[in-house]
mmCIF file of C-alpha atoms in Angstrom:
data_model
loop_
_atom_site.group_PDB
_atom_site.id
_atom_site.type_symbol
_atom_site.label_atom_id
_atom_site.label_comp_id
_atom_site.label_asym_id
_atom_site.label_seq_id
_atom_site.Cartn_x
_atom_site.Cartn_y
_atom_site.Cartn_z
ATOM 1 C CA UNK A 474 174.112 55.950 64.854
ATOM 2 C CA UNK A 475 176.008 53.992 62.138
ATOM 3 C CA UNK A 476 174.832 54.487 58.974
ATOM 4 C CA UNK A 477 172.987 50.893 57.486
ATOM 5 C CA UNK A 478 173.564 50.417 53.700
ATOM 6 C CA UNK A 479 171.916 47.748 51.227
ATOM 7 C CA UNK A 480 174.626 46.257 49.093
ATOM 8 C CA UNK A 481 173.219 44.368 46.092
ATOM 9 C CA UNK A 482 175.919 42.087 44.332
ATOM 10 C CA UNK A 483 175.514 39.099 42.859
ATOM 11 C CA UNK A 484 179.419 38.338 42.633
ATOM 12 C CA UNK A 485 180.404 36.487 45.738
ATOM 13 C CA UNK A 486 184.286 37.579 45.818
ATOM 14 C CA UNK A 487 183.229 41.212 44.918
ATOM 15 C CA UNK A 488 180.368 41.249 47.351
ATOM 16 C CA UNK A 489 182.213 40.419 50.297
ATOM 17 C CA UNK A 490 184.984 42.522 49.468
ATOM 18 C CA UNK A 491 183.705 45.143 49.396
ATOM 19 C CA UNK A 492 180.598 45.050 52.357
ATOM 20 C CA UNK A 493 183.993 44.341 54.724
ATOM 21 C CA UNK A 494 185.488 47.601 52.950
ATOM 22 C CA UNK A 495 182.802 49.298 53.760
ATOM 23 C CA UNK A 496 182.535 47.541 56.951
ATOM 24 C CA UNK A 497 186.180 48.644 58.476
ATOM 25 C CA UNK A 498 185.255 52.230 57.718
ATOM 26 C CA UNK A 499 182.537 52.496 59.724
ATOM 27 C CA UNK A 500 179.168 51.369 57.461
ATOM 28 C CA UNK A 501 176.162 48.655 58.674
ATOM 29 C CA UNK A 502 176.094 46.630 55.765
ATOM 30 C CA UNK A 503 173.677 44.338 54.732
ATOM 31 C CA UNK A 504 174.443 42.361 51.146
ATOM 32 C CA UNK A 505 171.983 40.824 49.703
ATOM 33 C CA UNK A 506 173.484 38.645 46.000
ATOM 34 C CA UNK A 507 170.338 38.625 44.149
ATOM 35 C CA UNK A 508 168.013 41.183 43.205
ATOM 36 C CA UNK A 509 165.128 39.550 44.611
ATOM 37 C CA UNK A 510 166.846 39.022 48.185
ATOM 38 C CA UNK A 511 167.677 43.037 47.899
ATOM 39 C CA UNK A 512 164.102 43.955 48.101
ATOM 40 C CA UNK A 513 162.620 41.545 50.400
ATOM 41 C CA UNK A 514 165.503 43.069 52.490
ATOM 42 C CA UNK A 515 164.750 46.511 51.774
ATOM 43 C CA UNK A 516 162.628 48.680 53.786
ATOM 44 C CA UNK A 517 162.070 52.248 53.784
ATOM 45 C CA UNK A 518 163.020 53.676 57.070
ATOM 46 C CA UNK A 519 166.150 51.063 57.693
ATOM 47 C CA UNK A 520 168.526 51.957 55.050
ATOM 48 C CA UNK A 521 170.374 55.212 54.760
ATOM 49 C CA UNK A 522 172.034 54.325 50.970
ATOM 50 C CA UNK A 523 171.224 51.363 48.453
ATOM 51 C CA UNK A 524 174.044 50.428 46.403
ATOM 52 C CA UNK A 525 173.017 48.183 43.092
ATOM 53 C CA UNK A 526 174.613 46.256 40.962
ATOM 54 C CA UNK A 527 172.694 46.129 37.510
ATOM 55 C CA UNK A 528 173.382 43.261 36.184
ATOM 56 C CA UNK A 529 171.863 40.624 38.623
ATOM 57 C CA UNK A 530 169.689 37.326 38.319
ATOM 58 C CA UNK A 531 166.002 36.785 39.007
ATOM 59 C CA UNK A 532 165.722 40.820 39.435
ATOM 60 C CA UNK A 533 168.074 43.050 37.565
ATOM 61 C CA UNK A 534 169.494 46.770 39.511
ATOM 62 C CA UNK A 535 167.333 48.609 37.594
ATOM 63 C CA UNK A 536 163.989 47.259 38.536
ATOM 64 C CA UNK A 537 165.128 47.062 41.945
ATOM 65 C CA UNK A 538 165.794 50.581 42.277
ATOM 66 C CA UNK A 539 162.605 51.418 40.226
ATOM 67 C CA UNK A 540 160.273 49.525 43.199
ATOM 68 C CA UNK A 541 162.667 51.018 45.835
ATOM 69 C CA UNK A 542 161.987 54.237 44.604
ATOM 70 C CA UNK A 543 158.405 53.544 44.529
ATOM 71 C CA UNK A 544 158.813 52.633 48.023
ATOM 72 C CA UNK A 545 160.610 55.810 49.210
ATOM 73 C CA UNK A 546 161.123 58.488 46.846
ATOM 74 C CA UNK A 547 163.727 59.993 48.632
ATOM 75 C CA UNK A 548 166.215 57.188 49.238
ATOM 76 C CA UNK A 549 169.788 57.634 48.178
ATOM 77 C CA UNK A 550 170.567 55.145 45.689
ATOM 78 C CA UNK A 551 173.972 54.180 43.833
ATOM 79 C CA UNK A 552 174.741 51.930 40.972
ATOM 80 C CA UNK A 553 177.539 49.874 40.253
ATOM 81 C CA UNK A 554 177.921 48.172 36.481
ATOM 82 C CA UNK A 555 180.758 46.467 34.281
ATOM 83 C CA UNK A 556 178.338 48.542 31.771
ATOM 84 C CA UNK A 557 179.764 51.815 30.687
ATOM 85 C CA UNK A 558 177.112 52.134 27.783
ATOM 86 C CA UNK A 559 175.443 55.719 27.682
ATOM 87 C CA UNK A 560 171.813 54.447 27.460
ATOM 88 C CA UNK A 561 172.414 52.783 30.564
ATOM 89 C CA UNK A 562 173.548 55.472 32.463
ATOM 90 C CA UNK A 563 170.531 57.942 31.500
ATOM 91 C CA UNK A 564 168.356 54.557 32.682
ATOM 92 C CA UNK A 565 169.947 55.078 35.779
ATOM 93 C CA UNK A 566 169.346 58.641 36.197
ATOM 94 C CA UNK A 567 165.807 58.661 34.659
ATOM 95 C CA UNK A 568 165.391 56.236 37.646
ATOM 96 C CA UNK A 569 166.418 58.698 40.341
ATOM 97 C CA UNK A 570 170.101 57.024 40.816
ATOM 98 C CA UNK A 571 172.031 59.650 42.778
ATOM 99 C CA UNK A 572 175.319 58.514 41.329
ATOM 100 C CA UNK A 573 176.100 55.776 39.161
ATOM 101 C CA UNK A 574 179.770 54.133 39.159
ATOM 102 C CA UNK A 575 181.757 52.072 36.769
ATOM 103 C CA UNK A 576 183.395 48.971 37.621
ATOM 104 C CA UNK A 577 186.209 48.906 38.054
ATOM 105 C CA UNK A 578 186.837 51.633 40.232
ATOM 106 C CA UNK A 579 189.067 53.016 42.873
ATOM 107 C CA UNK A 580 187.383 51.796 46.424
ATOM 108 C CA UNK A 581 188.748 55.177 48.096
ATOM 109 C CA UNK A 582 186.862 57.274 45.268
ATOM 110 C CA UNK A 583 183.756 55.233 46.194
ATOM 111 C CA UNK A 584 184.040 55.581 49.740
ATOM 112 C CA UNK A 585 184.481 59.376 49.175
ATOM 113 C CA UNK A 586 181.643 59.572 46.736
ATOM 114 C CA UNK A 587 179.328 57.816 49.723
ATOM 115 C CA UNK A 588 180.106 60.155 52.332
ATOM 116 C CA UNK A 589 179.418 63.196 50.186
ATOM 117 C CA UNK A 590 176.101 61.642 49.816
ATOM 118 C CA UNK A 591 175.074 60.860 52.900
ATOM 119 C CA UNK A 592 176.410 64.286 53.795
ATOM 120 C CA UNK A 593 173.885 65.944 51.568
ATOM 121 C CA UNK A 594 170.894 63.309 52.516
ATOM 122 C CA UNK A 595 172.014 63.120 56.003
ATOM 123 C CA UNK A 596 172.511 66.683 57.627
ATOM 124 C CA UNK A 597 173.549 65.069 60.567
ATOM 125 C CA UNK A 598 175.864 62.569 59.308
ATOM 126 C CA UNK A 599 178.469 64.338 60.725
ATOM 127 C CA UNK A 600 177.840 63.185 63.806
ATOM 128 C CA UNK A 601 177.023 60.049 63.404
ATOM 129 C CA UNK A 602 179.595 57.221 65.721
ATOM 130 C CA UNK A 603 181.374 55.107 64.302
ATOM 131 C CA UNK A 604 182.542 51.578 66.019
ATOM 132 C CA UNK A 605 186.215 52.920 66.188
ATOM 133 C CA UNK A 606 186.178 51.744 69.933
ATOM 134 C CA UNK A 607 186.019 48.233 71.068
ATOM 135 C CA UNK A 608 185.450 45.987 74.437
ATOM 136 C CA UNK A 609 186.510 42.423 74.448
ATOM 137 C CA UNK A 610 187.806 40.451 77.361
ATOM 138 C CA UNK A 611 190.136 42.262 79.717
ATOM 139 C CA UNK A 612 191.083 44.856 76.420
ATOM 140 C CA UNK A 613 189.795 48.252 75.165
ATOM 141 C CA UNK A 614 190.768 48.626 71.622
ATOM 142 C CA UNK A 615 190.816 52.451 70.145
ATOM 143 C CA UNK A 616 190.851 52.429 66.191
ATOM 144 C CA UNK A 617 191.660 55.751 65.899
ATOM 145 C CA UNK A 618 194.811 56.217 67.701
ATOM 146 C CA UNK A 619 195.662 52.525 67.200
ATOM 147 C CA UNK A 620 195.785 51.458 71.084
ATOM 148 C CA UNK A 621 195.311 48.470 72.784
ATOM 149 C CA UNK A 622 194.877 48.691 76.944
ATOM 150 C CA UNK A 623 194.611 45.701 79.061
ATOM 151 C CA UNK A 624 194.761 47.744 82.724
ATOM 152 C CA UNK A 625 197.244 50.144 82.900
ATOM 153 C CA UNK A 626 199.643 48.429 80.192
ATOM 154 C CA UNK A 627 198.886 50.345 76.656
ATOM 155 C CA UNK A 628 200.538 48.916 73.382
ATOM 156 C CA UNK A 629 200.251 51.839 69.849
ATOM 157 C CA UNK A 630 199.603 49.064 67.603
ATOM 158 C CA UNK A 631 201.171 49.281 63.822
ATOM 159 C CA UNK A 632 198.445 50.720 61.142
ATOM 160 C CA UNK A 633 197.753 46.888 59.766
ATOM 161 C CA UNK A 634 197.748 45.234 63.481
ATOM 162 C CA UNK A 635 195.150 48.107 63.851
ATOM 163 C CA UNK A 636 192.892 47.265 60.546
ATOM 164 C CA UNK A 637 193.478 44.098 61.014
ATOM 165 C CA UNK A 638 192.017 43.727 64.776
ATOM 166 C CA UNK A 639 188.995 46.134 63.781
ATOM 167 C CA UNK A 640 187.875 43.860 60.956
ATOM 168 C CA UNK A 641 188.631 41.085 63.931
ATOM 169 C CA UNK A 642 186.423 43.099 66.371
ATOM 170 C CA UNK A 643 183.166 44.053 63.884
ATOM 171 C CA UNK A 644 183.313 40.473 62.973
ATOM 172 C CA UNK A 645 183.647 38.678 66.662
ATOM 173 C CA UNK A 646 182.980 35.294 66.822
ATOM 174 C CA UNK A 647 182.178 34.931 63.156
ATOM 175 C CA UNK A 648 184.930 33.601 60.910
ATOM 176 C CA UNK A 649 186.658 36.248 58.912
ATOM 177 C CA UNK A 650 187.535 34.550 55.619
ATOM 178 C CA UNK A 651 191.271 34.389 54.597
ATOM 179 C CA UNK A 652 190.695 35.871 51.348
ATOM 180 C CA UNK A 653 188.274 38.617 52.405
ATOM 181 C CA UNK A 654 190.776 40.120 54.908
ATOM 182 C CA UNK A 655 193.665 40.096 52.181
ATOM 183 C CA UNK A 656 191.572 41.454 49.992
ATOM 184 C CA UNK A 657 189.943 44.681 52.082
ATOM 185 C CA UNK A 658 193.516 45.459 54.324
ATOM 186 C CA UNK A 659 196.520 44.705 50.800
ATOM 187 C CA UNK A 660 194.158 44.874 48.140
ATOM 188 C CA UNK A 661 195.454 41.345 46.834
ATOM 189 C CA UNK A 662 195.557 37.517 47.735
ATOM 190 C CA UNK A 663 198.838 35.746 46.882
ATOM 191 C CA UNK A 664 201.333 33.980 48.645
ATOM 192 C CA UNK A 665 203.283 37.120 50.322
ATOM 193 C CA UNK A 666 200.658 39.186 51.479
ATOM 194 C CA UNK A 667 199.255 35.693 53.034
ATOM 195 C CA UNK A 668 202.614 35.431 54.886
ATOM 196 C CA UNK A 669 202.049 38.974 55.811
ATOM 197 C CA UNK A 670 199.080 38.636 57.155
ATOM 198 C CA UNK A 671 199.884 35.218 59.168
ATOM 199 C CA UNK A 672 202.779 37.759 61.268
ATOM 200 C CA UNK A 673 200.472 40.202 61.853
ATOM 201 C CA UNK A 674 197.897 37.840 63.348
ATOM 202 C CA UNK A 675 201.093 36.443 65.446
ATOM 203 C CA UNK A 676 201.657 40.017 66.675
ATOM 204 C CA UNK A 677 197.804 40.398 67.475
ATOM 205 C CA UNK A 678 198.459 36.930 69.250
ATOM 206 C CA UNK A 679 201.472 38.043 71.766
ATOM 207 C CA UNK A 680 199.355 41.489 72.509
ATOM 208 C CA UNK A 681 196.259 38.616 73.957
ATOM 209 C CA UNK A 682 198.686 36.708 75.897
ATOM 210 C CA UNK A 683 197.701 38.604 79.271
ATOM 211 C CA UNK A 684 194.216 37.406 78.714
ATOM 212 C CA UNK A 685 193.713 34.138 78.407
ATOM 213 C CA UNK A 686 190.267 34.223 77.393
ATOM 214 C CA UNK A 687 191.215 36.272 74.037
ATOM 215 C CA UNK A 688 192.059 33.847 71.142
ATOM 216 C CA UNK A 689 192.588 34.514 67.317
ATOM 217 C CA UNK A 690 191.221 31.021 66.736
ATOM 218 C CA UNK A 691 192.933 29.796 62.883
ATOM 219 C CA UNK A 692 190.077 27.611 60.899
ATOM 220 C CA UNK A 693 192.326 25.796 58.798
ATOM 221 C CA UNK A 694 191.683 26.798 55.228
ATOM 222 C CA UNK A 695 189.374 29.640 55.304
ATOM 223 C CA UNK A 696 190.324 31.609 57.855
ATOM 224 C CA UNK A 697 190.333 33.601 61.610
ATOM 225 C CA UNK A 698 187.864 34.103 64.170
ATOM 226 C CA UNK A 699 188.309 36.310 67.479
ATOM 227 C CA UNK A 700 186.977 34.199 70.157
ATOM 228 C CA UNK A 701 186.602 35.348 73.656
ATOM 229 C CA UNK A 702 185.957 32.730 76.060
#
């Protein structure tokens, strides 16, 4: 099964940024922005990794990992601070923290530094699915080798058509916000990757047009939804 991780983030840009990072490379992510919403979230058995940001209001990182470690002992907990202070960081470990990260930071090192700790927590991590494959209307959609079917016609879609119709597909009739998408597939939101996106979503577009019932619906200033009808 897909591994299920807390995010706790009180930035709203940062937060969503990175739970749709996380998101397109296979996670469950639930993000909670305040300290307080992270633990009523929280429960032992549904989480395979808590990530924390420290600095949070009502509840700060720290005392949330402190009561989820009082909770579960054994849960695999990360923390992620503008604070690079050296006190801090022994707080973190004296806590149990199993890693504790810097912002900012390079997303790919994070992503690495997860699955080497769900490998050790997770024996069986290994073999755990990941949504790489995809139903919707009269399409199958395979991540991995980037093709779309609708009966026997197969297009190889380009590696950004591909990222970009997975984040489409794990968020299905939800809106995917403009900036979220630019953010998680070119790492930046200005006017040409914007431009760059809008082609790719035309591209997407022309691939649906045997299907009627597909749509990349455009919600004029904030951004896409998938809609099958």
């Amino acid at each position: 099964m897909t591994s299920h991780i807390l995010l706790v983030e009180d930035d709203p840009n940062f937060g969503a940024v990175l739970r749709d990072y996380l998101t397109i490379h296979g996670y469950e992510v639930t993000w909670c922005q305040d300290g307080m919403a992270g633990l009523e979230a929280y429960h032992p058995d549904r989480f395979a990794l808590c990530i924390l940001d420290v600095m949070m209001p009502k509840v700060d990182g720290f005392e949330v990992g402190k009561e989820i470690r009082h909770q579960n002992s054994g849960q695999p907990l990360v923390f992620l601070t503008a604070r690079s202070m050296k006190e801090d960081k022994v707080l973190g470990f004296e806590i149990g923290a199993d890693d504790y990260i810097t912002k900012p930071f390079d997303s790919e090192l994070l992503l690495l530094r997860i699955k080497a700790l769900l490998k050790r927590t997770q024996p069986d991590q290994e073999n755990a699915v990941n949504p790489e494959s995809f139903l919707f209307g009269g399409f199958s959609f395979d991540y991995r080798h980037r093709k779309l079917q609708h009966g026997d016609a197969v297009n190889r879609l380009s590696p950004k058509e591909a990222d970009l119709l997975r984040l489409l597909c794990l968020r299905k009739g939800e809106l995917l916000p403009r900036e979220e998408a630019l953010q998680t597939l070119w790492g930046e939101d200005n006017y040409f990757t914007a431009r760059s996106m809008d082609v790719f979503v035309s591209k997407l577009r022309k691939h649906f047009k045997t299907d009627p019932r597909v749509k990349i619906e455009n919600i004029h200033g904030k951004g896409f939804q998938l809609l099958i009808e």
